[in-house]
XYZ file of C-alpha atoms in Angstrom:
784
model
C 28.268 1.471 1.136
C 25.319 0.243 -0.863
C 24.519 -3.012 0.857
C 27.309 -4.396 2.963
C 27.001 -1.736 5.673
C 24.841 -2.910 7.762
C 1.036 6.301 17.191
C -2.063 5.973 18.412
C -4.316 5.617 15.324
C -7.323 7.820 14.705
C -10.582 5.932 14.528
C -12.868 6.273 11.567
C -15.613 4.236 9.989
C -14.976 1.860 7.148
C -15.695 3.916 4.068
C -15.885 7.181 6.000
C -13.492 10.083 6.129
C -10.248 11.577 7.268
C -9.765 15.317 7.071
C -6.303 16.513 6.060
C -4.645 19.465 4.406
C -6.083 20.439 1.047
C -4.556 18.373 -1.766
C -2.753 19.885 -4.695
C -4.365 20.598 -8.042
C -5.653 17.482 -9.835
C -5.466 15.510 -6.582
C -8.223 13.331 -5.203
C -11.107 15.584 -4.157
C -11.303 16.497 -0.512
C -14.224 15.728 1.798
C -17.607 16.127 0.040
C -19.980 18.974 0.822
C -21.112 19.325 4.411
C -24.879 19.688 3.967
C -25.238 21.228 7.417
C -23.483 24.417 6.296
C -26.592 25.456 4.374
C -29.081 23.970 6.846
C -31.109 25.614 9.606
C -30.315 24.602 13.188
C -32.700 24.630 16.150
C -32.586 23.213 19.663
C -34.808 22.469 22.625
C -32.883 24.991 24.750
C -29.790 27.202 24.863
C -27.484 27.518 27.866
C -28.370 30.749 29.696
C -29.979 31.959 26.437
C -26.579 33.292 25.421
C -26.158 34.549 21.842
C -22.779 32.858 21.466
C -24.255 29.410 22.312
C -27.051 29.448 19.713
C -27.682 26.331 17.536
C -26.279 28.107 14.460
C -22.846 28.038 16.096
C -22.652 24.277 15.489
C -23.096 24.586 11.719
C -20.958 27.631 10.974
C -17.855 25.697 9.928
C -15.855 27.237 12.776
C -14.584 24.698 15.326
C -13.855 27.512 17.774
C -17.555 28.310 18.269
C -20.115 25.978 19.811
C -23.743 25.315 20.584
C -24.607 24.546 24.183
C -27.950 23.338 25.505
C -29.713 23.937 28.782
C -28.906 21.664 31.697
C -31.370 18.845 30.910
C -30.662 15.229 29.948
C -33.400 15.128 27.317
C -32.264 18.232 25.438
C -32.002 18.007 21.658
C -30.285 19.707 18.733
C -31.387 19.338 15.105
C -30.754 20.585 11.591
C -33.194 21.024 8.731
C -31.470 20.466 5.393
C -31.956 23.016 2.655
C -32.905 20.151 0.306
C -34.007 16.659 1.341
C -31.088 14.244 0.981
C -29.947 10.717 1.584
C -27.571 10.897 4.567
C -24.446 8.764 4.388
C -22.811 9.807 7.661
C -22.834 12.406 10.421
C -19.794 13.817 12.229
C -20.211 15.370 15.694
C -17.332 17.275 17.284
C -17.849 17.382 21.051
C -15.944 19.868 23.248
C -15.592 19.387 27.021
C -19.321 19.167 27.693
C -20.715 16.182 25.846
C -23.157 13.302 25.871
C -22.701 10.127 27.842
C -25.587 8.678 25.839
C -27.474 10.062 22.870
C -29.577 9.025 19.908
C -29.500 10.162 16.273
C -32.929 10.475 14.695
C -34.081 11.349 11.180
C -37.374 12.709 9.855
C -38.972 13.792 6.613
C -41.342 16.307 8.221
C -39.904 17.246 11.603
C -42.857 15.629 13.364
C -42.391 11.881 12.993
C -38.918 10.711 13.975
C -37.073 7.456 13.263
C -34.216 6.290 15.448
C -31.188 5.907 13.158
C -28.429 5.210 15.697
C -27.667 5.574 19.369
C -24.576 5.771 21.492
C -23.840 4.926 25.093
C -20.853 3.888 27.176
C -17.854 6.093 26.411
C -18.105 9.340 28.377
C -14.813 10.937 27.328
C -15.404 14.448 26.043
C -13.301 16.398 23.541
C -13.776 13.752 20.890
C -15.232 13.365 17.408
C -17.942 10.817 16.630
C -18.342 9.544 13.075
C -21.679 7.772 12.639
C -22.573 5.942 9.438
C -26.330 6.198 8.813
C -26.891 5.171 5.155
C -30.534 6.289 5.257
C -32.807 4.307 2.977
C -34.247 7.474 1.429
C -34.030 11.245 1.506
C -34.638 12.964 4.835
C -34.981 16.621 5.771
C -34.163 16.583 9.498
C -31.350 15.041 11.553
C -31.551 15.316 15.321
C -29.191 14.629 18.192
C -31.532 13.569 20.988
C -29.765 13.643 24.319
C -30.275 10.757 26.743
C -27.669 11.352 29.445
C -25.221 14.230 29.896
C -21.594 13.670 30.823
C -21.744 16.355 33.542
C -24.123 18.814 35.220
C -23.757 21.117 32.222
C -25.647 20.723 28.951
C -24.694 19.190 25.621
C -22.111 21.209 23.700
C -21.399 20.646 19.987
C -18.582 22.456 18.201
C -19.567 21.214 14.751
C -22.444 19.045 13.537
C -21.665 17.865 9.984
C -23.966 15.997 7.610
C -22.783 14.276 4.426
C -24.875 12.830 1.638
C -22.073 10.788 0.033
C -19.186 8.780 1.451
C -16.138 10.579 2.678
C -12.819 10.712 0.962
C -11.816 7.276 2.188
C -14.000 5.798 -0.541
C -11.265 7.060 -2.892
C -8.208 6.165 -0.855
C -6.157 5.458 -3.969
C -2.403 4.839 -4.081
C -0.814 5.879 -6.312
C -2.970 8.943 -6.727
C -4.498 9.186 -10.214
C -3.835 12.059 -12.574
C -7.483 13.117 -12.734
C -10.460 12.102 -10.588
C -13.979 13.450 -10.766
C -16.492 12.370 -8.140
C -19.972 11.697 -9.449
C -23.369 11.863 -7.824
C -26.113 9.335 -7.460
C -26.102 5.740 -6.309
C -22.976 3.579 -6.435
C -22.506 0.540 -8.640
C -23.084 -2.722 -6.787
C -21.236 -5.947 -7.588
C -23.744 -8.758 -7.042
C -24.126 -12.453 -7.733
C -25.541 -11.485 -11.128
C -22.637 -9.272 -12.210
C -20.698 -10.289 -15.312
C -17.323 -9.050 -16.553
C -17.286 -8.236 -20.246
C -13.896 -8.421 -21.978
C -13.921 -6.357 -25.161
C -11.167 -6.212 -27.753
C -7.983 -7.585 -26.166
C -9.279 -7.234 -22.627
C -9.540 -10.905 -21.695
C -6.345 -11.103 -19.619
C -6.989 -8.042 -17.383
C -10.675 -8.984 -17.099
C -9.674 -12.468 -15.940
C -7.269 -10.959 -13.401
C -10.114 -8.846 -12.034
C -12.441 -11.836 -11.820
C -9.818 -13.843 -9.938
C -9.473 -11.149 -7.275
C -13.192 -10.508 -6.860
C -14.276 -14.149 -6.759
C -12.007 -14.873 -3.812
C -13.817 -12.572 -1.386
C -17.296 -12.192 -2.899
C -17.895 -15.837 -3.722
C -19.689 -14.691 -6.901
C -19.251 -16.508 -10.228
C -18.420 -13.295 -12.146
C -18.108 -14.949 -15.558
C -15.788 -13.310 -18.099
C -17.663 -13.049 -21.392
C -17.277 -11.329 -24.756
C -20.726 -9.712 -24.583
C -23.732 -9.690 -22.288
C -27.178 -8.204 -21.840
C -26.917 -8.507 -18.046
C -28.065 -5.452 -16.114
C -24.940 -5.500 -13.907
C -21.688 -5.330 -15.885
C -18.041 -4.438 -15.473
C -16.623 -3.879 -18.952
C -12.908 -4.009 -19.760
C -12.176 -2.587 -23.211
C -8.701 -2.889 -24.731
C -8.527 -1.263 -28.156
C -6.845 1.723 -29.746
C -8.278 5.071 -28.733
C -9.440 4.159 -25.230
C -6.456 5.439 -23.232
C -6.021 9.117 -22.361
C -4.600 11.045 -25.316
C -0.867 10.543 -25.727
C -0.678 7.762 -23.110
C -1.242 4.502 -25.019
C 1.298 2.328 -23.176
C -0.131 2.277 -19.657
C -2.901 4.867 -19.553
C -6.498 3.992 -18.765
C -9.883 5.506 -18.110
C -12.389 4.307 -15.533
C -16.032 5.362 -15.330
C -18.397 4.088 -12.635
C -22.102 4.828 -12.319
C -24.978 2.906 -10.793
C -25.443 1.261 -14.207
C -21.956 -0.253 -14.427
C -18.198 0.185 -14.553
C -16.115 0.584 -17.710
C -12.317 0.399 -17.873
C -10.808 1.528 -21.174
C -7.215 1.247 -22.379
C -5.125 0.835 -25.513
C -3.112 -2.034 -24.025
C -3.613 -4.892 -21.608
C -1.046 -3.220 -19.310
C -3.137 -0.070 -19.197
C -6.326 -2.017 -18.512
C -4.609 -3.895 -15.690
C -3.714 -0.547 -14.118
C -7.412 0.288 -14.239
C -8.229 -3.053 -12.631
C -5.872 -2.247 -9.732
C -7.606 1.105 -9.230
C -11.030 -0.553 -9.268
C -9.880 -2.885 -6.476
C -9.136 0.129 -4.285
C -12.533 1.665 -5.033
C -14.256 -1.402 -3.595
C -14.572 -1.919 0.192
C -11.442 -3.208 1.995
C -13.053 -6.625 2.500
C -12.500 -7.249 -1.222
C -8.911 -8.193 -0.304
C -9.951 -10.867 2.193
C -8.530 -14.335 1.413
C -11.906 -16.053 1.752
C -15.567 -15.320 1.102
C -17.081 -12.436 3.071
C -20.605 -11.083 3.249
C -20.486 -7.382 2.420
C -22.045 -4.707 0.259
C -19.668 -4.582 -2.693
C -20.120 -1.054 -4.040
C -18.078 1.265 -6.257
C -18.721 5.012 -5.826
C -19.684 7.031 -8.902
C -16.446 8.353 -10.307
C -14.610 9.201 -13.530
C -10.834 8.679 -13.696
C -8.281 9.447 -16.399
C -4.873 8.157 -15.445
C -1.370 7.314 -16.658
C 2.121 7.048 -15.132
C 4.706 9.773 -14.792
C 7.570 7.316 -15.376
C 7.619 4.076 -17.357
C 9.789 2.175 -14.861
C 8.516 1.647 -11.291
C 10.523 -1.121 -9.723
C 11.077 -3.292 -6.698
C 14.465 -4.932 -6.172
C 14.591 -8.234 -4.283
C 17.935 -9.475 -2.974
C 17.580 -13.241 -3.302
C 21.378 -13.704 -3.352
C 22.178 -13.070 0.303
C 19.116 -14.954 1.485
C 16.915 -17.000 -0.819
C 13.190 -16.494 -1.434
C 11.096 -19.409 -2.641
C 9.031 -19.156 -5.803
C 5.891 -18.881 -3.650
C 7.419 -16.022 -1.636
C 8.399 -14.126 -4.776
C 4.878 -14.546 -6.158
C 3.471 -13.182 -2.906
C 5.693 -10.117 -3.259
C 4.497 -9.733 -6.859
C 0.859 -9.866 -5.699
C 1.331 -7.220 -3.049
C 3.562 -4.860 -5.058
C 1.745 -4.988 -8.397
C -1.547 -3.759 -6.914
C 0.186 -0.401 -6.383
C 1.257 -0.329 -10.057
C 4.845 -1.404 -9.422
C 5.723 -2.808 -12.848
C 9.323 -4.028 -12.646
C 10.716 -6.868 -10.500
C 14.490 -6.606 -10.211
C 15.951 -9.910 -9.008
C 19.481 -9.646 -7.582
C 20.486 -13.212 -8.472
C 24.175 -13.287 -7.537
C 26.498 -11.782 -4.962
C 29.341 -12.810 -2.651
C 27.019 -14.980 -0.561
C 25.130 -17.029 -3.148
C 24.288 -17.793 -6.783
C 20.558 -18.305 -7.325
C 19.958 -19.169 -11.008
C 20.826 -22.564 -12.509
C 23.121 -22.683 -15.536
C 23.900 -25.553 -17.882
C 27.189 -26.644 -19.452
C 27.400 -25.491 -23.090
C 28.576 -27.677 -25.974
C 31.510 -25.322 -26.568
C 33.366 -24.849 -23.287
C 37.032 -23.983 -23.892
C 37.919 -23.410 -20.240
C 36.100 -26.519 -19.044
C 33.970 -24.544 -16.561
C 31.330 -26.578 -14.758
C 28.481 -24.061 -14.803
C 26.259 -26.411 -12.817
C 28.571 -25.843 -9.836
C 27.274 -22.285 -9.548
C 24.065 -23.550 -7.912
C 25.333 -26.936 -6.724
C 28.007 -25.183 -4.638
C 26.941 -21.554 -4.265
C 23.222 -22.255 -4.301
C 23.877 -23.981 -0.976
C 25.426 -20.895 0.652
C 23.932 -17.711 2.122
C 24.891 -14.699 4.195
C 26.360 -15.514 7.613
C 26.440 -12.325 9.659
C 28.037 -12.720 13.064
C 25.643 -10.208 14.576
C 25.585 -6.459 15.137
C 23.108 -4.124 16.767
C 21.873 -3.177 13.317
C 21.495 -6.573 11.685
C 21.290 -9.328 14.272
C 22.775 -12.761 13.616
C 20.084 -14.793 11.867
C 21.797 -16.784 9.071
C 20.516 -16.488 5.528
C 18.551 -19.118 3.631
C 20.279 -21.063 0.818
C 18.563 -22.178 -2.360
C 18.312 -21.499 -6.083
C 15.892 -21.331 -9.007
C 15.838 -23.907 -11.757
C 15.148 -22.652 -15.251
C 11.537 -23.780 -14.787
C 11.296 -21.931 -11.457
C 12.599 -18.750 -13.010
C 10.282 -19.002 -16.001
C 7.363 -19.532 -13.603
C 8.267 -16.288 -11.820
C 8.638 -14.455 -15.140
C 5.231 -15.678 -16.318
C 3.488 -14.848 -13.045
C 5.040 -11.399 -12.979
C 3.808 -10.812 -16.527
C 0.264 -11.789 -15.604
C 0.412 -9.115 -12.901
C 1.841 -6.400 -15.134
C 5.463 -6.749 -14.010
C 8.575 -7.241 -16.151
C 11.416 -9.227 -14.562
C 14.802 -7.484 -14.555
C 17.486 -10.104 -13.748
C 20.830 -9.065 -12.320
C 24.126 -10.939 -12.274
C 26.347 -8.554 -10.324
C 29.843 -8.316 -11.873
C 32.777 -7.708 -11.743
C 32.496 -7.014 -8.003
C 30.254 -8.933 -5.609
C 31.342 -12.146 -7.350
C 32.423 -14.173 -4.334
C 29.850 -16.907 -4.988
C 31.136 -17.444 -8.541
C 34.755 -17.441 -7.361
C 33.818 -19.932 -4.625
C 32.192 -22.346 -7.094
C 34.419 -22.082 -10.213
C 38.182 -22.705 -9.856
C 38.932 -21.390 -13.360
C 37.735 -17.900 -12.425
C 40.348 -17.515 -9.679
C 43.528 -15.856 -10.893
C 44.427 -13.407 -13.637
C 43.728 -10.442 -11.397
C 40.709 -11.822 -9.536
C 40.337 -10.460 -6.026
C 41.239 -11.336 -3.405
C 44.091 -13.538 -4.596
C 44.099 -17.154 -3.473
C 46.371 -18.117 -0.612
C 48.569 -21.206 -0.572
C 46.521 -24.394 -0.866
C 43.333 -22.696 -2.056
C 41.708 -23.522 -5.391
C 38.649 -21.320 -4.891
C 37.740 -18.458 -2.592
C 36.199 -19.479 0.742
C 32.461 -19.034 1.161
C 31.196 -15.543 2.053
C 34.383 -13.781 1.087
C 33.754 -10.082 0.561
C 35.447 -7.320 -1.428
C 35.697 -9.583 -4.464
C 36.219 -9.092 -8.194
C 36.689 -11.046 -11.394
C 40.079 -10.698 -13.079
C 40.340 -9.197 -16.570
C 43.687 -10.927 -17.290
C 42.034 -14.347 -16.973
C 40.855 -15.749 -20.355
C 38.094 -17.696 -18.570
C 36.518 -14.457 -17.343
C 35.224 -13.176 -20.698
C 34.072 -16.672 -21.562
C 32.170 -16.876 -18.258
C 30.570 -13.452 -18.654
C 29.396 -14.268 -22.145
C 28.002 -17.650 -21.208
C 26.051 -16.714 -18.069
C 24.588 -13.586 -19.654
C 23.616 -15.534 -22.782
C 21.821 -18.203 -20.773
C 20.064 -15.651 -18.607
C 19.010 -13.602 -21.651
C 17.522 -16.706 -23.258
C 15.351 -17.271 -20.177
C 14.226 -13.639 -19.950
C 11.632 -12.219 -22.362
C 11.937 -8.698 -20.952
C 14.219 -6.095 -22.560
C 16.733 -5.699 -19.709
C 19.886 -7.342 -18.354
C 21.271 -5.796 -15.178
C 25.026 -6.464 -15.096
C 25.884 -4.797 -11.773
C 29.099 -2.807 -11.680
C 28.917 -1.536 -8.091
C 31.460 -1.507 -5.265
C 34.149 -3.364 -7.217
C 37.699 -3.251 -5.780
C 39.037 -3.812 -9.326
C 41.829 -1.517 -10.560
C 40.425 1.259 -12.757
C 41.581 0.071 -16.187
C 40.601 -3.539 -15.486
C 37.237 -2.396 -14.167
C 36.429 -0.465 -17.346
C 37.500 -3.440 -19.458
C 35.269 -5.866 -17.542
C 32.212 -3.594 -17.483
C 32.631 -2.904 -21.209
C 32.596 -6.672 -21.787
C 29.391 -7.043 -19.735
C 27.502 -4.187 -21.371
C 28.581 -4.994 -24.942
C 27.595 -8.624 -24.382
C 24.152 -7.608 -23.131
C 23.703 -5.352 -26.163
C 24.762 -8.134 -28.547
C 22.071 -10.332 -26.989
C 19.395 -7.785 -27.859
C 19.042 -6.531 -24.283
C 19.369 -3.067 -22.796
C 22.137 -3.142 -20.179
C 21.532 -1.684 -16.725
C 24.454 -0.799 -14.459
C 24.831 0.685 -11.005
C 26.000 4.273 -11.148
C 29.674 3.459 -10.377
C 29.819 2.090 -13.943
C 28.469 5.249 -15.561
C 32.006 6.456 -16.436
C 32.714 3.358 -18.570
C 32.101 3.064 -22.326
C 28.391 2.429 -22.015
C 26.541 1.578 -25.220
C 24.186 4.344 -26.361
C 20.839 4.098 -24.599
C 22.120 2.129 -21.597
C 20.414 2.543 -18.233
C 22.132 3.726 -15.062
C 20.679 2.861 -11.668
C 21.718 5.633 -9.319
C 21.968 4.734 -5.654
C 24.816 6.842 -4.250
C 27.040 9.839 -4.855
C 26.365 13.177 -6.489
C 25.512 11.669 -9.863
C 28.085 13.698 -11.820
C 29.293 10.792 -13.976
C 25.714 9.630 -14.519
C 24.804 13.146 -15.658
C 27.703 13.079 -18.118
C 26.575 9.709 -19.486
C 23.084 11.132 -19.954
C 24.448 14.092 -21.903
C 27.052 12.243 -23.967
C 25.631 8.732 -24.425
C 21.882 9.221 -24.191
C 21.687 7.126 -21.045
C 18.497 6.916 -19.021
C 18.496 6.814 -15.219
C 16.591 4.736 -12.680
C 16.536 6.748 -9.494
C 17.198 4.574 -6.418
C 18.905 6.956 -3.983
C 19.599 5.052 -0.776
C 18.253 7.894 1.355
C 14.853 7.620 -0.359
C 14.406 4.065 -1.596
C 16.535 1.649 0.479
C 14.126 -0.318 2.634
C 16.404 -2.191 5.087
C 16.819 1.062 6.986
C 14.891 1.672 10.201
C 11.514 3.292 9.607
C 11.307 4.780 13.083
C 13.274 4.457 16.306
C 11.090 1.624 17.650
C 12.674 -0.899 15.286
C 15.549 -2.766 16.953
C 17.005 -3.927 13.612
C 17.795 -1.939 10.525
C 20.553 0.358 9.357
C 20.568 4.147 9.709
C 23.494 5.075 7.443
C 21.386 6.144 4.458
C 19.468 8.890 6.292
C 21.641 9.538 9.334
C 18.788 8.068 11.397
C 15.497 6.360 10.561
C 14.412 6.572 6.899
C 10.777 7.466 7.471
C 7.767 7.093 5.225
C 7.598 10.874 4.887
C 11.230 10.909 3.814
C 10.521 8.221 1.196
C 7.772 10.435 -0.238
C 9.329 13.892 -0.083
C 11.592 14.020 -3.137
C 11.426 14.738 -6.844
C 13.309 12.312 -9.127
C 13.551 14.974 -11.847
C 15.441 17.448 -9.660
C 17.370 15.074 -7.383
C 20.570 15.170 -9.460
C 21.790 18.188 -11.366
C 21.741 17.562 -15.104
C 19.283 14.658 -14.947
C 15.854 16.081 -15.691
C 12.398 14.604 -16.237
C 13.069 13.359 -19.777
C 16.196 11.468 -18.706
C 14.618 9.684 -15.728
C 13.349 6.265 -16.785
C 11.779 5.736 -13.377
C 12.297 4.850 -9.728
C 13.025 1.671 -7.812
C 12.785 0.661 -4.184
C 15.279 -1.913 -2.950
C 15.573 -4.270 -0.044
C 18.818 -6.095 0.600
C 19.360 -9.300 2.490
C 21.925 -8.634 5.190
C 19.365 -9.396 7.892
C 15.983 -9.720 6.177
C 14.738 -13.319 5.980
C 11.663 -14.385 4.038
C 8.651 -12.577 2.585
C 7.142 -11.602 5.962
C 10.238 -9.676 6.991
C 10.763 -8.288 3.487
C 7.269 -6.800 3.574
C 7.728 -5.475 7.103
C 10.629 -3.343 5.911
C 9.262 -2.523 2.431
C 5.687 -1.543 3.324
C 4.402 1.120 3.613
C 7.470 2.834 2.108
C 6.879 0.957 -1.148
C 3.617 2.903 -1.432
C 5.633 6.126 -1.375
C 7.934 4.827 -4.118
C 4.905 3.780 -6.160
C 3.349 7.244 -5.963
C 6.642 9.043 -6.611
C 6.955 6.992 -9.802
C 3.357 7.311 -10.964
C 1.741 10.595 -9.909
C 2.625 13.963 -11.486
C 4.760 16.048 -9.167
C 2.178 18.871 -9.171
C -0.543 16.462 -7.976
C 1.422 15.090 -5.038
C 0.738 16.218 -1.464
C 2.385 14.568 1.519
C -0.412 15.147 4.059
C -2.961 13.816 1.600
C -0.758 10.799 0.865
C -0.379 9.942 4.551
C -4.151 10.228 4.962
C -4.768 7.818 2.088
C -2.171 5.370 3.382
C -3.835 5.429 6.796
C -7.058 4.289 5.152
C -5.322 1.485 3.245
C -4.021 -0.115 6.434
C -7.131 -2.216 6.969
C -7.171 -3.320 3.333
C -3.540 -4.458 3.514
C -4.213 -6.199 6.845
C -6.991 -8.285 5.312
C -4.843 -9.098 2.298
C -2.043 -10.390 4.513
C 0.544 -7.690 3.806
C 2.851 -7.762 6.825
C 3.516 -4.009 6.897
C 5.219 -1.945 9.587
C 2.713 0.320 11.429
C 4.989 3.325 11.164
C 4.504 6.226 13.534
C 4.357 8.539 10.498
C 0.743 7.460 9.974
C -2.341 7.750 12.198
C -3.629 4.359 11.130
C -7.385 4.318 10.721
C -9.405 1.829 12.706
C -12.164 0.366 10.553
C -15.174 -1.775 11.373
C -16.343 -4.638 9.251
C -19.455 -6.463 10.398
C -21.925 -9.026 9.155
C -25.409 -9.603 10.530
C -26.107 -13.326 10.457
C -29.528 -12.908 12.097
C -31.585 -9.857 13.031
C -35.100 -10.193 14.434
C -35.540 -7.112 16.661
C -38.984 -8.036 17.920
C -39.891 -9.182 21.410
C -38.634 -12.740 21.730
C -36.414 -12.340 18.669
C -32.622 -12.430 18.521
C -29.609 -11.002 16.733
C -26.172 -12.355 15.886
C -23.306 -10.284 14.471
C -19.827 -11.184 13.281
C -17.589 -8.212 14.069
C -14.204 -7.518 12.476
C -12.085 -4.558 13.566
C -9.048 -3.514 11.545
C -6.608 -1.570 13.718
C -3.000 -1.741 12.473
C -0.472 -1.754 15.273
C -3.056 -2.069 18.057
C -3.351 -4.614 20.838
C -6.681 -6.028 21.997
C -6.315 -4.054 25.230
C -6.241 -0.824 23.183
C -9.746 -1.361 21.826
C -13.050 -0.827 23.611
C -16.038 -2.098 21.641
C -19.741 -2.213 22.398
C -22.887 -3.137 20.492
C -26.015 -1.002 20.742
C -28.887 -3.386 19.999
C -31.419 -0.679 19.182
C -33.708 -1.600 22.087
C -32.129 0.601 24.733
C -29.527 -1.998 25.740
C -25.900 -2.483 24.849
C -23.253 -5.077 25.547
C -19.442 -5.123 25.488
C -17.524 -6.952 22.762
C -14.375 -8.939 23.538
C -12.072 -8.713 20.526
C -9.245 -11.159 19.809
C -6.651 -11.428 17.038
C -4.896 -14.508 15.659
C -1.620 -12.587 15.339
C -0.375 -9.774 17.537
C 1.633 -6.719 16.582
C 5.279 -7.204 17.616
C 7.892 -4.818 16.239
C 10.824 -6.875 17.507
C 9.413 -10.021 15.856
C 8.524 -8.048 12.701
C 4.841 -8.996 12.724
C 1.691 -6.963 12.214
C -1.495 -7.870 14.031
C -4.306 -9.503 12.121
C -7.936 -8.360 12.252
C -9.669 -8.394 15.640
C -12.826 -10.477 15.558
C -15.778 -11.474 17.726
C -19.251 -12.948 17.373
C -21.933 -11.398 19.575
C -25.563 -12.379 20.104
C -28.581 -10.817 21.775
C -32.122 -11.793 22.777
C -34.781 -9.073 22.591
C -37.042 -8.694 25.618
C -38.839 -5.840 23.850
C -38.948 -4.747 20.248
C -35.887 -2.986 18.905
C -35.528 -0.181 16.362
C -34.504 -2.319 13.405
C -30.809 -1.598 13.652
C -27.726 -2.530 15.600
C -24.638 -0.356 15.929
C -21.052 -1.357 16.672
C -19.028 1.330 18.481
C -15.225 1.188 18.771
C -12.790 3.435 20.595
C -9.014 3.042 20.460
C -7.006 4.059 23.501
C -5.231 7.360 23.048
C -7.511 8.436 20.215
C -10.009 11.292 20.199
C -12.165 9.497 17.631
C -15.129 7.203 18.192
C -16.368 5.059 15.312
C -19.881 3.753 14.865
C -21.109 1.388 12.179
C -24.867 0.994 11.874
C -26.367 -2.194 10.450
C -29.988 -2.488 9.418
């Protein structure tokens, strides 16, 4: 049935790296060059002077070899770079003999050393430390200066890696672009003096960008037609700016230290570029209020366009209602991943959600206002099962003004609204509100004393022998078409108990009416064997697709791929979820499962050219409100978005999971209530702001710390601050909202404010160190 059947995260620095399997051709580049591979390594001593413990063993790229020092606390290991370089971050892989405390130092000449970071506290070996240095200038030497050993043995290092540019997480983009080329040099910085230049027809996407950036940066970011400002983001919308052959939604994006330029042929294409630019900025850009951060965009060149034109999200507002504000929230969170269609399931057995008016010509005397007056006040009433629980649905409906507000807001965010009135089946709400529709073959038949079907009756259908039926179909579709500027009318057609001949007659009436109104009809795949008008669209959710394939061959139909096993979100994501169905996948429908399919080969006879796109769907049997809708839709919606956008040859599941893990903190700050699925090793990220730093004797420091750790509890996190003067202090982290799978809530950011008074002069930096229980990663963020 379509609807009626009911890990411990790895720790890594904000803007640092996650190593995964090599991506496919044209994918986002892997980790940048490890400068240590061409460096020269030396050390103060070597354990037992053994040849297999020499310093070179720590920079040979082989994790199975290691350097090991003599048995002294103050031993050191260092590398001399082949060419002086700015150092972004250092990665140290420790085997079973490690440091309990150590210091990272940098030097230009190997004689005068500057303390860049230090670590103390965690003494668990067999871990990897990622330390962000962001040196102010080029250095030639990087040294690990031991302070205290973990054991009586020396310091062992399997690999000592040095990187001059940020790791791959700086380009944690979903969906993955068609072509990405990483540049060199300094990043572009968004500052209080930055302006956004809208060229050609670029005002709307430029304004959208300004709205997002102002919220978290607090900068004015004026949108202007031209500017001589030294810091500019330019949005150009004019013919010839999109990648060749991709005028509808394609875009280019080029970022250097001098500025950022987004080019497109259409506003839709430019908006896609705007969404990519958001992901290139630090995660704090999605915060709901002003933050203090370094707002940088790495040097990069992107050429991008979608694989399929239609990338949709279906929202079942019929079983349980979503307010206008909730729908707009879903638009905000889906559109940033280039989802460009919002399919609203406006009617079903349990409710009718769009207001209709009584026409001047009304032969059957139908009171169309009763659809929302009566069936706008009803909702799903499950009596409770292990899969769905017993929480009753929410009633409500949209006025014409409400609906037009949603349509307009969706358009501003690059989404086209696809309205659905599901007929001839799933029409219980209409049969409950309108007496004239009951009879003439409607199902189920009324019993003695009934004038309408009772509320929440299932297995329903309109009757084709009832003269009021065609009149009703024509009127409601006409009114809905008049309110909808988009090209589509979804007329349902699924799971109808209607006898075969009557079913074909009713669906033919629906689809021919939609066509006469200038709309392209969309039907569920059960209706693909009817007399569909040429060019109709079939939404495939179940079955082997044989009749849909025939309609493609004989009627030129296009197909939206929504196979339940890949795109139905109210299924469990892993076994920890107490609610959710398992029928679609024979068990949990995981994030990996949602990613691992090809729409162009899923059904025999329906190839790439016949696939209009993909759509993810969440139904309302047990989901209530936007929070719960997001908990079941995210992160699987990200898989649907990439399946619909990225070329099949550029998709790689391990790489996708790595990028999603890096987006967890961004979505947390934005308020996306996503499920921390066990498919992903969610990255822990550190955001911090120095409100005062005077590391001289008698001076003080104050730091606001924010730790993003999806799915974690406060007890899972151990945090300390190294003050740069040889002292450190623990940090007590708290979160306003906890992670609770049963309650369908994701934890918010963990925060703390810590202060320190300097008895002696410090080194000019402070470092926040975080370790998550069960992880072999330690994260350090250095602040100067």
